């Protein structure tokens, strides 16, 4: 049996964020080396002694063995399933494969499905955990920055259909999140940056001080200093605060979609081709557009839009539609994609707008004509 | 437009059971003619004005047109999907068909999926309603006695897999249940009787007076007198009480499985061949076995087992394993089916046992050797 040396040590820098959701409360641990300590962290919190791990072909070679070793050391009987990497894996066919594997492993209510990977694996495995026996335990081990600060916290799970993204799913909170920050060292610069867009988002929603802190500290955060763990912990705490207040997105939780309505439309316009645009890049451009649109509506100062764009540009994120490589569809088509986004209620356009840095709010009656002329202006037509 | 004459009248005998589940609270209406009044009952409670109806080939010819007419009259835009009747429809393939149809109909969060049919349609459509956009509104229009008193109340939804029945699903409470008692007039005697086993179950769990009332009043109840509505309302109220106390079956709700552990094993042993055994018949035999087993364990008086068997026999329900037509597997095989039942926790056998009429309780440490020798004794080996 191979146990990596890091497995016994708890880093001093490690942080814990508790998500107080009553009987669905859970802990998020953030720090280096958590994959190698997963067994102990799970057995100290969950009753079951079986686990079914879902991972992908990129992540498995890096971390699956260390995770299996740790589980075995702590007496958890585990099986694993390695799926193709990428957004296409969030399909009904793969959901069927995962649920069949989980049932074959005789996972009962107190046993766990473990997601080892990024947002795709987390969303798919979480959906499976939510429907097997009407809900079994779920442990998230997010290995991307995006998953550590966003998709692994809050209980949204789902798959894509021919009608759109994330249209089938359940709310199923994890029982434990292990955000191993050492895993981020293997991310590409581009992937890390894309995740950073979601980190900055929390500052822009309602924490102006955090945004100012990021403007000062993003370099050591990118370089892997203690600022990285700090920033992830603040982001997880921010998401937790919103989720606790509005677990099932009847109101305030929609704020987390800042930048996402424009962003999703851009992703759809590029056919989710990650060579052209990944989710976090869409969010980056989308957040800048949200600030510019808010400024055009005389809600926010134009200076704020300039400040947001400047910061995101400085970390290397795209901030303008024309930075997306390849041909983009006409603006009317982008608007169609916005109208088809699932955050449409009763036919009206819902947007997250803002009155300044850290002052986002939900507007659910934005006229589509305003959006159209704003976007046309942006694209120089 | 055709509106049946009954659609405007509310029967004096109509009953309402409110299920007080906080923000998931809902009403169960019980009485004749509710299908023809569905539109008005829905629009007075739900905000959405679209609906996707799921039904089956047996029920559609009888009630689909009346339901569509009523919805149209009240301004609800509805589409429908008619599936094959029978347990095989509770599959992942049919779930995919239903969710695709619901998404194509652009059902949003406040719109409704409507289940028009028995337990199979309710379980499947409810699962779809629970996962489309992470949950849309759900209206149950149960047309069998079993569905009116059991599966349409309480929020359990699900489909079957090769590993067993109901192994995939969610808890998704309906927003409204319309139990049209006139629909019961078209049930076969056998179907009605099978549903009756679940009615009697509520008396046996914790309402000895209701059981005594049924012993006196089952004949007018079968004949369609006001006793029928009364009995259905009492059964729905009883189920509501249990569900409100333990929505997600962490404890007391398991009592609703009285007779079901043995019953499911018998259903599995007949390969769910409804010509040999339907669910309610399995529950009838299972409840008698639960009383006899409790008596053998010196928990209940043998007189109670005799009384339960006598009553179920008098309404025409089977009460003994050897009444099931065809060859039954050896007792060890039955026990395997019991052990594979999903109500197994940590390997121990969980049974609902009883101390008398209306005194059921959950026992989660029943030794399988006791069950084996009890069943062998019953079968004269």
Coordinates of C-alpha atoms in Angstrom, one line a residue, chain A residues 153-335:
Chain A
X153 CA -20.4 24.1 -3.1
X154 CA -24.2 24.7 -2.9
X155 CA -25.8 21.5 -4.1
X156 CA -26.7 22.2 -7.7
X157 CA -26.2 19.1 -9.8
X158 CA -27.2 18.4 -13.4
X159 CA -26.7 17.2 -16.9
X160 CA -27.2 18.8 -20.3
X161 CA -30.0 17.9 -22.8
X162 CA -30.6 18.8 -26.4
X163 CA -32.7 21.7 -25.1
X164 CA -29.9 23.3 -23.2
X165 CA -27.3 23.0 -20.4
X166 CA -28.1 21.8 -16.8
X167 CA -31.8 21.4 -17.7
X168 CA -32.0 18.1 -15.7
X169 CA -30.8 17.8 -12.2
X170 CA -31.5 18.1 -8.5
X171 CA -30.5 20.1 -5.5
X172 CA -28.3 17.6 -3.5
X173 CA -25.9 19.1 -1.0
X174 CA -22.6 17.4 -0.5
X175 CA -21.8 16.0 2.9
X176 CA -18.2 17.0 2.7
X177 CA -16.0 19.0 0.3
X178 CA -12.3 18.4 0.2
X179 CA -10.6 21.2 -1.8
X180 CA -7.0 20.0 -2.2
X181 CA -5.2 23.2 -3.2
X182 CA -2.1 21.2 -4.2
X183 CA -4.2 19.8 -7.1
X184 CA -4.3 23.3 -8.6
X185 CA -0.6 23.1 -9.3
X186 CA -1.3 20.8 -12.2
X187 CA -3.9 23.1 -13.8
X188 CA -3.0 25.0 -17.0
X189 CA -2.6 28.7 -16.6
X190 CA -5.7 29.1 -18.8
X191 CA -7.8 26.8 -16.6
X192 CA -6.6 28.5 -13.4
X193 CA -7.5 32.0 -14.8
X194 CA -11.0 30.8 -15.9
X195 CA -11.6 29.7 -12.3
X196 CA -10.3 33.0 -11.0
X197 CA -13.2 34.8 -12.8
X198 CA -15.6 33.1 -10.4
X199 CA -13.4 34.1 -7.4
X200 CA -13.5 37.8 -8.5
X201 CA -17.3 37.4 -9.0
X202 CA -17.8 37.1 -5.2
X203 CA -16.1 40.5 -4.7
X204 CA -18.2 42.1 -7.4
X205 CA -21.5 40.7 -6.0
X206 CA -21.3 42.1 -2.5
X207 CA -17.7 42.3 -1.1
X208 CA -16.0 45.4 -2.4
X209 CA -13.1 44.9 0.1
X210 CA -12.4 41.4 -1.3
X211 CA -12.3 42.8 -4.8
X212 CA -9.8 45.4 -3.7
X213 CA -7.8 42.7 -1.9
X214 CA -7.7 40.7 -5.1
X215 CA -6.6 43.7 -7.1
X216 CA -3.6 43.8 -4.7
X217 CA -3.0 40.1 -4.1
X218 CA -3.8 38.3 -7.3
X219 CA -0.2 37.7 -8.2
X220 CA 0.8 35.6 -5.1
X221 CA -2.6 33.9 -5.3
X222 CA -1.8 32.8 -8.9
X223 CA 1.7 31.8 -7.8
X224 CA 0.4 29.4 -5.1
X225 CA 1.2 31.5 -2.0
X226 CA -1.0 31.4 1.2
X227 CA -3.1 34.0 -0.5
X228 CA -4.5 31.2 -2.7
X229 CA -6.0 29.3 0.2
X230 CA -7.2 32.6 1.7
X231 CA -9.0 33.6 -1.5
X232 CA -10.6 30.2 -2.0
X233 CA -11.8 30.2 1.6
X234 CA -13.3 33.7 1.2
X235 CA -15.0 32.6 -2.1
X236 CA -16.4 29.4 -0.4
X237 CA -17.7 31.4 2.6
X238 CA -19.3 33.9 0.2
X239 CA -21.1 31.2 -1.7
X240 CA -22.1 29.4 1.5
X241 CA -23.6 32.7 2.8
X242 CA -25.8 33.0 -0.3
X243 CA -26.8 29.4 -0.4
X244 CA -27.7 29.3 3.3
X245 CA -30.0 32.2 2.7
X246 CA -31.7 30.8 -0.4
X247 CA -30.8 27.2 -0.9
X248 CA -33.2 26.5 -3.9
X249 CA -32.7 29.8 -5.7
X250 CA -36.0 31.5 -5.2
X251 CA -34.4 34.9 -4.8
X252 CA -31.0 36.0 -3.6
X253 CA -29.1 33.0 -4.9
X254 CA -29.6 34.3 -8.5
X255 CA -26.9 36.9 -7.7
X256 CA -24.4 34.1 -8.2
X257 CA -25.3 34.3 -11.9
X258 CA -23.6 37.7 -12.2
X259 CA -22.0 37.6 -15.6
X260 CA -23.6 34.3 -16.4
X261 CA -26.5 35.4 -18.6
X262 CA -24.2 37.1 -21.1
X263 CA -21.6 34.3 -20.5
X264 CA -23.9 31.4 -21.2
X265 CA -25.1 33.1 -24.4
X266 CA -21.4 33.4 -25.5
X267 CA -20.7 29.8 -24.6
X268 CA -23.8 28.7 -26.6
X269 CA -22.7 30.9 -29.6
X270 CA -19.3 29.1 -29.6
X271 CA -21.1 25.7 -29.4
X272 CA -19.3 25.1 -26.1
X273 CA -16.1 24.7 -28.0
X274 CA -13.5 25.0 -25.2
X275 CA -10.8 25.8 -27.6
X276 CA -12.6 29.1 -28.3
X277 CA -14.1 29.8 -24.9
X278 CA -14.3 28.1 -21.5
X279 CA -17.0 28.9 -18.9
X280 CA -14.9 31.2 -16.7
X281 CA -13.8 33.2 -19.8
X282 CA -17.5 33.6 -20.7
X283 CA -18.2 34.8 -17.2
X284 CA -15.3 37.2 -17.3
X285 CA -16.6 38.9 -20.5
X286 CA -20.2 38.6 -19.1
X287 CA -19.3 40.4 -15.9
X288 CA -17.7 43.3 -17.8
X289 CA -20.8 43.4 -20.0
X290 CA -23.0 43.4 -16.9
X291 CA -21.1 46.4 -15.5
X292 CA -21.1 48.2 -18.8
X293 CA -24.8 47.5 -19.3
X294 CA -25.6 48.7 -15.8
X295 CA -23.6 51.9 -16.5
X296 CA -25.6 52.4 -19.8
X297 CA -28.8 52.1 -17.7
X298 CA -27.4 54.8 -15.4
X299 CA -27.3 52.4 -12.5
X300 CA -23.6 52.3 -12.0
X301 CA -20.7 54.6 -12.7
X302 CA -18.8 54.0 -15.9
X303 CA -15.6 54.1 -13.7
X304 CA -16.7 50.8 -12.1
X305 CA -17.0 49.1 -15.5
X306 CA -13.5 50.4 -16.4
X307 CA -12.1 49.1 -13.0
X308 CA -13.6 45.6 -13.5
X309 CA -12.3 45.3 -17.0
X310 CA -8.9 46.5 -16.1
X311 CA -8.5 44.0 -13.3
X312 CA -9.7 41.0 -15.3
X313 CA -7.6 42.0 -18.2
X314 CA -4.5 42.3 -15.9
X315 CA -4.8 38.6 -14.8
X316 CA -5.1 37.7 -18.5
X317 CA -8.8 37.0 -18.9
X318 CA -10.7 38.1 -22.0
X319 CA -13.1 41.0 -21.4
X320 CA -14.5 41.7 -24.8
X321 CA -16.6 39.7 -27.2
X322 CA -14.3 40.3 -30.1
X323 CA -11.5 38.6 -28.2
X324 CA -13.3 35.2 -28.8
X325 CA -11.5 33.6 -31.7
X326 CA -13.6 32.7 -34.8
X327 CA -16.8 34.0 -36.2
X328 CA -19.5 35.0 -33.8
X329 CA -23.2 35.0 -34.7
X330 CA -25.3 38.2 -35.2
X331 CA -26.4 40.0 -32.1
X332 CA -30.1 38.9 -32.6
X333 CA -28.9 35.3 -32.2
X334 CA -27.0 36.1 -29.0
X335 CA -30.2 37.6 -27.7

